[in-house]
mmCIF file of C-alpha atoms in Angstrom:
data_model
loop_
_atom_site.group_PDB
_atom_site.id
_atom_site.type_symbol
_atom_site.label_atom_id
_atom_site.label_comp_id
_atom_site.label_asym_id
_atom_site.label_seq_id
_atom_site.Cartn_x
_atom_site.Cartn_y
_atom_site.Cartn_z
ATOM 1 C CA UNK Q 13 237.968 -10.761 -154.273
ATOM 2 C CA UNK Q 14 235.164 -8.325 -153.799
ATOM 3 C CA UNK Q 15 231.768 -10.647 -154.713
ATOM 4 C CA UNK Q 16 234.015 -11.812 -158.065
ATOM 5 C CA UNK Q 17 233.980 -15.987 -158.347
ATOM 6 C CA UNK Q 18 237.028 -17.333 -159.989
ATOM 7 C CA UNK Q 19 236.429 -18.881 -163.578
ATOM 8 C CA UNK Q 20 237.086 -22.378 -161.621
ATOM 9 C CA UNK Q 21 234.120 -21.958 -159.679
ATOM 10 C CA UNK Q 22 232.003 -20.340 -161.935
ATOM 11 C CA UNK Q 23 229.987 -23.561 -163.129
ATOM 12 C CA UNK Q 24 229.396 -24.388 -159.492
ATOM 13 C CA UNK Q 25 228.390 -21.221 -158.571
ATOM 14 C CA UNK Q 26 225.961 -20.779 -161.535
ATOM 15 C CA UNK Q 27 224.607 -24.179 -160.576
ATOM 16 C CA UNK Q 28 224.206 -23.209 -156.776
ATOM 17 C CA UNK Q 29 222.311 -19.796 -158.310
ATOM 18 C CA UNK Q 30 219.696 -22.367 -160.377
ATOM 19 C CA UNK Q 31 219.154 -24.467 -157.328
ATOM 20 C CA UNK Q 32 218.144 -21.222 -155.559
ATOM 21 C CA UNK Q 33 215.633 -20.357 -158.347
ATOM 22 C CA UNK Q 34 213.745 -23.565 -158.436
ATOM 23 C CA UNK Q 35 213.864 -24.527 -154.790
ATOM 24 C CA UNK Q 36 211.743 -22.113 -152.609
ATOM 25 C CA UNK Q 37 213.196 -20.195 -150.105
ATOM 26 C CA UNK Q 38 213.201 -21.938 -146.538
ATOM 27 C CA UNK Q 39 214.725 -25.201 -144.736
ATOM 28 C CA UNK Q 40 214.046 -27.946 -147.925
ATOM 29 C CA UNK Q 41 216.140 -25.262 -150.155
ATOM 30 C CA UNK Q 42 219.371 -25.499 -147.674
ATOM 31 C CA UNK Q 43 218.878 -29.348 -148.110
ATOM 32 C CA UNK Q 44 218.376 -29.177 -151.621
ATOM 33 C CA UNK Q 45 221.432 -27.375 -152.334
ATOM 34 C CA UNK Q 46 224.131 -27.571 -149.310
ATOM 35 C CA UNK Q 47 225.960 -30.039 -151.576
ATOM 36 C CA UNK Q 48 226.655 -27.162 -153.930
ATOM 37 C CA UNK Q 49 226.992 -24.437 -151.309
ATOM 38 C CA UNK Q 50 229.758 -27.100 -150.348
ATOM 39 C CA UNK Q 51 231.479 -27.215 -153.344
ATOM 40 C CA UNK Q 52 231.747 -23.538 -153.487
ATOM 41 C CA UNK Q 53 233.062 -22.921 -150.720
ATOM 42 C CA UNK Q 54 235.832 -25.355 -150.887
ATOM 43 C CA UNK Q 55 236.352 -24.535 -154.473
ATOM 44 C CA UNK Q 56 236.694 -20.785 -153.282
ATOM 45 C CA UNK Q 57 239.138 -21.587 -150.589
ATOM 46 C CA UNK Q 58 241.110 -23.524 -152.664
ATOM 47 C CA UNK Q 59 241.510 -20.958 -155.204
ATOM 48 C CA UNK Q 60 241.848 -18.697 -152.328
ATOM 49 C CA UNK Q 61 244.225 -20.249 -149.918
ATOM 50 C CA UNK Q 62 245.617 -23.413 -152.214
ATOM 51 C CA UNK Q 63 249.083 -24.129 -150.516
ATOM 52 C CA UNK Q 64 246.767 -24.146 -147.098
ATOM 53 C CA UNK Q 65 243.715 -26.557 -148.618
ATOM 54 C CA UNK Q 66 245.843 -28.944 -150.227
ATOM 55 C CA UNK Q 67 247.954 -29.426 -146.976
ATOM 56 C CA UNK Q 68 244.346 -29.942 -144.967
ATOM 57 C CA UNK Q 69 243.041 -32.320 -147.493
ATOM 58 C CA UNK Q 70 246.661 -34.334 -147.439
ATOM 59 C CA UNK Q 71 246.860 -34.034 -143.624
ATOM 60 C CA UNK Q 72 243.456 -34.001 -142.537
ATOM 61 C CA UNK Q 73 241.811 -36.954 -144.648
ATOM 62 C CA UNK Q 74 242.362 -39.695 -142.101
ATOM 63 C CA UNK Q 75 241.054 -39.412 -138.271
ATOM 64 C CA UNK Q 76 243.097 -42.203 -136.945
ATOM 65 C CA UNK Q 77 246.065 -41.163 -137.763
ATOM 66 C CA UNK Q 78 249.213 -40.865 -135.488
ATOM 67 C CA UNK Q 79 249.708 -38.016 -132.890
ATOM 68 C CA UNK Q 80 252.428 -36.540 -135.141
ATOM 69 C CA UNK Q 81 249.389 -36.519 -138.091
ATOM 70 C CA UNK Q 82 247.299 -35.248 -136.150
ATOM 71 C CA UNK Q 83 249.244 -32.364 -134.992
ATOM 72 C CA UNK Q 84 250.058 -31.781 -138.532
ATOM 73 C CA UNK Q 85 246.694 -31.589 -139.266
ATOM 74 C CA UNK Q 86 245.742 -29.289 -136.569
ATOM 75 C CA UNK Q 87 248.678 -26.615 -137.725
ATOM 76 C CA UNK Q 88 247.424 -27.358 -141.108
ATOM 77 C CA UNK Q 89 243.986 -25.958 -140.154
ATOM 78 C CA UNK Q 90 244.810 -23.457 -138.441
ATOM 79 C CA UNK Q 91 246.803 -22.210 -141.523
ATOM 80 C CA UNK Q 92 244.365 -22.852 -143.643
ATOM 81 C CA UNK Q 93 241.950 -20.361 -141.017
ATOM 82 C CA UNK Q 94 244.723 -17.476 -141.198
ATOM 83 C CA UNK Q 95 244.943 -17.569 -144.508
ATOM 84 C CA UNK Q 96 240.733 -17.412 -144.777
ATOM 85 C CA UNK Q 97 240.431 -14.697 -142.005
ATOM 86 C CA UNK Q 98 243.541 -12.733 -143.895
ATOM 87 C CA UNK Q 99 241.425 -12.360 -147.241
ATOM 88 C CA UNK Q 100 237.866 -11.732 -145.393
ATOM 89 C CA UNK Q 101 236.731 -8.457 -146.354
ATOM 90 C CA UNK Q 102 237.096 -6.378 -143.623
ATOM 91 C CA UNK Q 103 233.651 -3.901 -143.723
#
């Protein structure tokens, strides 16, 4: 991917950038904007990895789930963390 954001997450990202113009650097701009460093990043990974973030979300949504869920969930993740770690840039 190289710094490129996909067109999906392009009005997110441009709306992260404005936060980070009007809010001054320091703790109140991470509060200001984490909801929209959120949303990038799990509009990135689902453009990224999407067969591995839908499975988390559809697995993972509910805690009190049975054992079987859970372990479903948990191979679902760690999926979902190959698939990340494969398409990290590597320098």
């Amino acid at each position: 991917m190289s710094g490129e954001v996909p067109a999906e997450c392009d009005r997110v990202y441009r709306s992260l950038q404005q936060c980070h113009r009007r809010v001054p650097t320091g703790p109140s701009r991470d509060s200001v904007c984490r909801h929209l460093n959120r949303s990038l990043a799990e509009c990135m990974i689902s453009f990224i990895c999407p067969e591995e973030s839908s499975a988390v979300k559809s697995l993972c949504g509910n805690n009190k789930g049975t054992a079987l869920k859970r372990s479903q969930c948990q191979h679902a993740q760690i999926s979902l963390a190959t698939c990340i770690s494969y398409h990290q840039d590597p320098s």
